[in-house]
Short mmCIF file of C-alpha atoms in Angstrom, two decimals:
data_model
loop_
_atom_site.label_atom_id
_atom_site.label_comp_id
_atom_site.label_asym_id
_atom_site.label_seq_id
_atom_site.Cartn_x
_atom_site.Cartn_y
_atom_site.Cartn_z
CA MET V 1124 0.00 -0.03 0.00
CA SER V 1125 1.46 3.32 -1.03
CA ASP V 1126 1.35 6.33 1.20
CA SER V 1127 -1.20 7.94 -1.00
CA GLY V 1128 -3.55 5.05 -0.48
CA THR V 1129 -3.29 3.62 -3.98
CA PRO V 1130 -3.57 -0.16 -3.91
CA SER V 1131 -0.18 -1.69 -4.69
CA ASP V 1132 -1.31 -5.30 -5.17
CA GLY V 1133 -3.23 -4.87 -8.43
CA ARG V 1134 -6.65 -5.29 -6.75
CA PRO V 1135 -9.46 -3.02 -8.16
CA SER V 1136 -10.33 -0.07 -6.00
CA ARG V 1137 -13.76 0.07 -4.36
CA ASP V 1138 -14.03 3.88 -4.23
CA GLY V 1139 -17.38 4.99 -2.89
CA GLU V 1140 -17.84 1.85 -0.74
CA GLU V 1141 -14.67 1.58 1.31
CA VAL V 1142 -13.45 3.49 4.32
CA ARG V 1143 -9.81 4.71 4.02
CA ALA V 1144 -7.95 3.80 7.20
CA MET V 1145 -4.81 5.62 7.92
CA VAL V 1146 -2.85 3.49 10.42
CA LEU V 1147 -0.35 5.74 12.20
CA GLY V 1148 2.26 3.97 14.25
CA THR V 1149 3.37 5.81 17.22
CA TYR V 1150 5.22 5.36 20.57
CA HIS V 1151 3.89 5.32 24.07
CA MET V 1152 4.57 8.93 25.12
CA ASP V 1153 3.77 8.12 28.79
CA GLU V 1154 5.82 4.85 28.61
CA PRO V 1155 3.57 2.74 30.74
CA GLY V 1156 6.02 -0.19 30.71
CA LEU V 1157 3.66 -2.62 29.09
CA ASP V 1158 5.97 -3.61 26.31
CA ALA V 1159 8.97 -5.96 26.44
CA ALA V 1160 11.43 -3.18 25.90
CA THR V 1161 11.07 0.27 27.49
CA LEU V 1162 11.72 3.41 25.34
CA ASP V 1163 13.44 6.27 27.03
CA VAL V 1164 11.03 9.15 26.41
CA ASP V 1165 11.15 12.79 27.28
CA ASP V 1166 8.38 15.01 28.60
CA VAL V 1167 5.81 15.93 25.99
CA LEU V 1168 4.32 18.59 28.22
CA VAL V 1169 7.31 20.94 27.70
CA PRO V 1170 6.73 23.88 25.25
CA ARG V 1171 8.99 22.49 22.51
CA ARG V 1172 7.17 19.19 22.35
CA GLN V 1173 3.71 20.86 22.63
CA ALA V 1174 4.52 22.95 19.52
CA GLU V 1175 5.59 19.80 17.69
CA LEU V 1176 2.41 18.05 18.62
CA GLU V 1177 0.42 20.96 17.28
CA GLU V 1178 2.33 20.69 14.02
CA LEU V 1179 1.81 16.95 13.82
CA THR V 1180 -1.95 17.18 14.48
CA ASP V 1181 -2.36 20.10 12.11
CA SER V 1182 -0.82 18.01 9.37
CA LEU V 1183 -3.07 14.99 10.13
CA ALA V 1184 -6.11 17.26 10.36
CA ARG V 1185 -5.56 18.22 6.72
CA TRP V 1186 -6.41 14.64 5.74
CA ASN V 1187 -9.77 15.31 7.51
CA PRO V 1188 -10.63 11.94 8.99
CA ASP V 1189 -14.26 11.36 9.99
CA ARG V 1190 -13.26 9.41 13.03
CA VAL V 1191 -10.15 8.99 15.31
CA ALA V 1192 -9.57 5.48 16.74
CA VAL V 1193 -7.14 5.05 19.68
CA GLU V 1194 -5.37 2.18 21.48
CA ARG V 1195 -7.52 2.04 24.55
CA PRO V 1196 -9.94 -0.81 25.59
CA TYR V 1197 -13.14 -0.72 23.57
CA ASP V 1198 -15.12 -1.46 26.72
CA ARG V 1199 -13.82 1.77 28.45
CA ALA V 1200 -15.25 4.00 25.74
CA ASP V 1201 -17.45 5.95 28.17
CA ALA V 1202 -14.50 6.65 30.52
CA VAL V 1203 -12.18 7.63 27.61
CA ASN V 1204 -14.77 10.01 26.21
CA ALA V 1205 -15.64 11.48 29.59
CA LEU V 1206 -11.97 12.51 29.75
CA TYR V 1207 -12.04 13.76 26.13
CA ASP V 1208 -15.13 15.85 26.99
CA GLU V 1209 -13.05 17.64 29.70
CA TYR V 1210 -10.36 18.58 27.23
CA ARG V 1211 -12.99 19.78 24.71
CA ALA V 1212 -14.62 21.88 27.40
CA GLY V 1213 -11.31 23.47 28.41
CA GLU V 1214 -11.40 21.93 31.84
CA ARG V 1215 -8.01 20.30 31.03
CA ALA V 1216 -5.13 21.55 29.05
CA TYR V 1217 -2.80 19.51 26.85
CA ASP V 1218 0.27 21.19 28.40
CA ARG V 1219 -0.74 20.65 32.03
CA GLU V 1220 -0.68 17.57 34.37
CA GLU V 1221 -3.79 17.15 36.51
CA GLU V 1222 -5.09 14.32 38.60
CA ILE V 1223 -7.80 12.11 37.23
CA ASP V 1224 -10.56 11.01 39.60
CA PRO V 1225 -10.92 8.17 39.78
CA PRO V 1226 -7.23 7.46 39.06
CA HIS V 1227 -6.51 6.30 35.64
CA PRO V 1228 -9.72 4.70 34.15
CA PHE V 1229 -7.79 2.83 31.44
CA ARG V 1230 -5.00 0.79 32.93
CA ASN V 1231 -5.60 1.00 36.74
CA GLU V 1232 -2.06 2.50 37.23
CA PRO V 1233 -0.77 5.78 38.51
CA ASP V 1234 -2.03 8.52 36.22
CA THR V 1235 0.15 9.53 33.31
CA GLU V 1236 -2.70 9.71 30.76
CA CYS V 1237 -2.21 13.43 30.14
CA ARG V 1238 1.22 12.53 28.65
CA SER V 1239 -0.09 9.63 26.54
CA GLU V 1240 -0.33 9.61 22.78
CA VAL V 1241 -4.13 9.01 23.17
CA VAL V 1242 -4.50 12.49 24.67
CA GLN V 1243 -1.64 14.32 23.04
CA ILE V 1244 -2.39 13.13 19.50
CA GLY V 1245 -5.78 11.38 19.51
CA PHE V 1246 -7.76 13.84 21.62
CA ARG V 1247 -5.94 16.87 20.26
CA LEU V 1248 -6.60 15.79 16.65
CA ALA V 1249 -10.23 14.96 17.32
CA GLU V 1250 -10.79 18.29 19.01
CA LYS V 1251 -9.30 20.13 16.04
CA LEU V 1252 -11.80 18.30 13.81
CA ASP V 1253 -14.69 19.07 16.19
CA HIS V 1254 -15.44 15.40 16.66
CA GLU V 1255 -17.89 14.62 19.45
CA ARG V 1256 -16.13 11.35 20.41
CA VAL V 1257 -13.05 9.22 19.87
CA SER V 1258 -13.29 5.54 19.33
CA PRO V 1259 -11.29 3.13 21.58
CA ILE V 1260 -10.71 -0.11 19.71
CA ASP V 1261 -8.16 -2.10 21.75
CA SER V 1262 -8.75 -5.55 23.21
CA PRO V 1263 -5.80 -6.09 25.65
CA THR V 1264 -4.75 -9.74 25.78
CA LYS V 1265 -2.10 -11.65 27.67
CA LEU V 1266 0.25 -13.09 25.09
CA GLY V 1267 1.93 -15.87 27.18
CA ASN V 1268 0.62 -19.39 27.55
CA GLU V 1269 1.47 -22.48 29.61
CA GLU V 1270 3.17 -24.25 26.74
CA VAL V 1271 5.61 -21.36 26.18
CA GLU V 1272 6.31 -21.25 29.93
CA ALA V 1273 6.90 -25.02 30.06
CA LEU V 1274 9.48 -24.81 27.22
CA ARG V 1275 11.24 -21.85 28.78
CA GLU V 1276 11.39 -23.42 32.27
CA ARG V 1277 13.39 -26.32 30.93
CA GLY V 1278 15.58 -24.14 28.74
CA PHE V 1279 14.39 -25.28 25.41
CA GLU V 1280 16.31 -23.88 22.51
CA PRO V 1281 14.70 -24.16 19.03
CA GLU V 1282 16.72 -25.41 16.12
CA THR V 1283 18.17 -22.79 13.81
CA LYS V 1284 17.70 -24.01 10.23
CA VAL V 1285 18.30 -20.76 8.37
CA SER V 1286 20.26 -17.87 9.78
CA ALA V 1287 18.20 -14.66 10.00
CA SER V 1288 19.90 -11.36 10.53
CA LEU V 1289 17.72 -9.26 12.80
CA PRO V 1290 18.56 -6.28 14.96
CA ASP V 1291 18.77 -6.80 18.68
CA PRO V 1292 15.41 -5.68 20.18
CA GLU V 1293 17.11 -3.75 23.04
CA GLU V 1294 19.50 -1.99 20.66
CA ARG V 1295 16.51 -1.16 18.40
CA VAL V 1296 14.75 0.55 21.31
CA ARG V 1297 17.98 2.36 22.21
CA GLU V 1298 18.14 3.63 18.61
CA TRP V 1299 14.53 4.81 18.88
CA GLY V 1300 15.47 6.74 22.03
CA ARG V 1301 18.48 8.38 20.41
CA ARG V 1302 16.56 9.34 17.35
CA LEU V 1303 13.59 10.65 19.39
CA ALA V 1304 15.88 12.84 21.42
CA ASP V 1305 17.45 14.36 18.28
CA SER V 1306 14.24 14.72 16.23
CA SER V 1307 11.07 16.67 16.31
CA ILE V 1308 7.89 14.65 17.01
CA VAL V 1309 6.86 15.01 13.35
CA GLU V 1310 10.25 13.85 12.10
CA PHE V 1311 10.26 10.89 14.51
CA HIS V 1312 6.86 9.75 13.34
CA ARG V 1313 7.88 10.11 9.67
CA TRP V 1314 10.86 7.84 10.36
CA LEU V 1315 8.90 5.49 12.73
CA ASN V 1316 6.46 4.80 9.89
CA ARG V 1317 9.10 3.77 7.40
CA GLU V 1318 8.62 0.19 6.17
CA GLU V 1319 11.75 -1.15 7.93
CA GLN V 1320 10.59 0.29 11.24
CA VAL V 1321 7.00 -0.86 10.78
CA SER V 1322 7.95 -4.52 9.98
CA ALA V 1323 10.73 -4.89 12.62
CA ASN V 1324 8.41 -5.89 15.43
CA ASN V 1325 6.56 -8.58 13.52
CA GLU V 1326 9.83 -9.97 12.20
CA ALA V 1327 11.24 -10.23 15.67
CA MET V 1328 8.05 -11.87 17.02
CA PHE V 1329 8.01 -14.45 14.21
CA ASP V 1330 11.67 -15.17 14.63
CA GLU V 1331 11.30 -15.79 18.33
CA TYR V 1332 8.03 -17.66 18.52
CA LEU V 1333 7.26 -19.48 15.28
CA ARG V 1334 10.04 -21.90 16.09
CA LEU V 1335 9.10 -22.29 19.75
CA GLY V 1336 7.52 -25.73 20.04
CA GLU V 1337 8.09 -29.41 19.72
CA GLY V 1338 5.93 -32.47 19.42
CA ASP V 1339 2.42 -31.59 20.49
CA ASN V 1340 3.61 -28.35 22.07
CA PHE V 1341 2.74 -25.42 19.77
CA GLY V 1342 3.20 -22.73 22.40
CA GLY V 1343 5.00 -20.24 20.20
CA PRO V 1344 2.51 -20.43 17.34
CA ARG V 1345 -0.33 -20.22 19.85
CA LEU V 1346 1.23 -16.97 21.20
CA LEU V 1347 1.43 -15.50 17.68
CA ALA V 1348 -2.18 -16.58 17.09
CA THR V 1349 -3.20 -14.65 20.27
CA TRP V 1350 -1.32 -11.53 18.96
CA TYR V 1351 -3.26 -11.80 15.69
CA GLU V 1352 -6.53 -12.39 17.53
CA ARG V 1353 -6.01 -9.13 19.44
CA ASN V 1354 -5.47 -7.23 16.31
CA LEU V 1355 -8.54 -8.94 14.65
CA ARG V 1356 -10.66 -7.77 17.58
CA MET V 1357 -9.32 -4.27 17.00
CA VAL V 1358 -10.37 -4.35 13.42
CA HIS V 1359 -13.77 -5.65 14.44
CA ALA V 1360 -14.10 -2.87 17.06
CA LEU V 1361 -13.18 -0.33 14.37
CA TRP V 1362 -15.92 -1.85 12.14
CA ARG V 1363 -18.40 -1.33 15.03
CA ALA V 1364 -17.26 2.25 15.56
CA ILE V 1365 -17.67 3.54 12.01
CA GLU V 1366 -20.92 5.03 10.72
CA PRO V 1367 -22.36 4.68 7.22
CA ASP V 1368 -21.17 8.04 6.13
CA ASP V 1369 -17.59 7.67 7.28
CA ARG V 1370 -15.08 7.62 4.53
CA ARG V 1371 -11.80 8.23 6.37
CA VAL V 1372 -10.67 7.02 9.80
CA LEU V 1373 -7.33 7.56 11.51
CA VAL V 1374 -6.18 4.64 13.58
CA LEU V 1375 -3.58 5.69 16.30
CA VAL V 1376 -1.67 2.62 17.53
CA GLY V 1377 1.67 1.55 18.86
CA ASN V 1378 4.07 0.92 16.03
CA GLY V 1379 4.12 -2.79 16.64
CA HIS V 1380 0.51 -3.15 15.65
CA VAL V 1381 0.96 -1.53 12.20
CA PRO V 1382 1.87 -4.51 9.94
CA VAL V 1383 -0.78 -6.83 11.30
CA LEU V 1384 -3.55 -4.20 11.30
CA ARG V 1385 -2.52 -3.03 7.81
CA HIS V 1386 -2.75 -6.67 6.48
CA LEU V 1387 -6.13 -7.30 8.17
CA LEU V 1388 -7.54 -4.03 6.84
CA GLU V 1389 -6.35 -4.91 3.33
CA GLU V 1390 -8.34 -8.23 3.59
CA THR V 1391 -11.53 -6.56 4.94
CA PRO V 1392 -13.73 -5.23 2.10
CA THR V 1393 -15.01 -2.37 4.36
CA PHE V 1394 -11.57 -0.81 4.59
CA ARG V 1395 -8.60 0.27 2.53
CA PRO V 1396 -5.42 1.17 4.56
CA VAL V 1397 -3.61 4.30 3.73
CA GLY V 1398 0.05 5.07 4.50
CA PRO V 1399 0.64 8.08 6.73
CA ARG V 1400 4.04 9.36 5.73
CA SER V 1401 2.96 11.68 2.94
CA HIS V 1402 0.56 13.31 5.44
CA LEU V 1403 3.27 14.11 8.05
#
């Protein structure tokens, strides 16, 4: 799929029927520590970063999506939108940290939501477009399973049949941190959504887990299936969220979701994924 949204696989376009879905891979600006590797992030509330976030959302607003979907649990939509309403009403400011009561309605952790990409990009963009609501579409799922744990406990090492040259995940995250520190938020997202960055997480997951199993133990493939099921649920939640008149939807998710969501959206007749880089 090209950045302009033109199908690159030779399939006929279904203009007039499909919903263009721009999948924007981002990073967790509040760094909640939910991923395997932790990115060293700076404070997005400082004036420099706030100006960059304004620039980023101004650029995205020019694409004029009818809906903004965010990576928060679909069943917390009322809590997410209650907080969004407070930003729209001016009761909260994007450059200010304030307590949320009750604390953190999304992850049950100490509040850092004001710094999250959901607020700083998702809410800010939706407000610029005068949207009444944002659409949480996530379905958080534990990836591990007992078969994987059993293999790890006894130190199982899968056979290497073909050598694959992949970057070390921890070094990759360190590279992200260095680049983020030296870039504007717009520049970083333009780089983060390059094909080699988008595909890196999926390649690493398949390298680690597809080979993890033996005999009747398919723990690694089961884990990958769980990852795909989570993303399938997200596409289903997105389908639930759209209205008949919607023609563009922006999907704001962690960078690791992008290749799976993009593939699933390509296979779903309702949607046509659009690359974000030409709009940054």
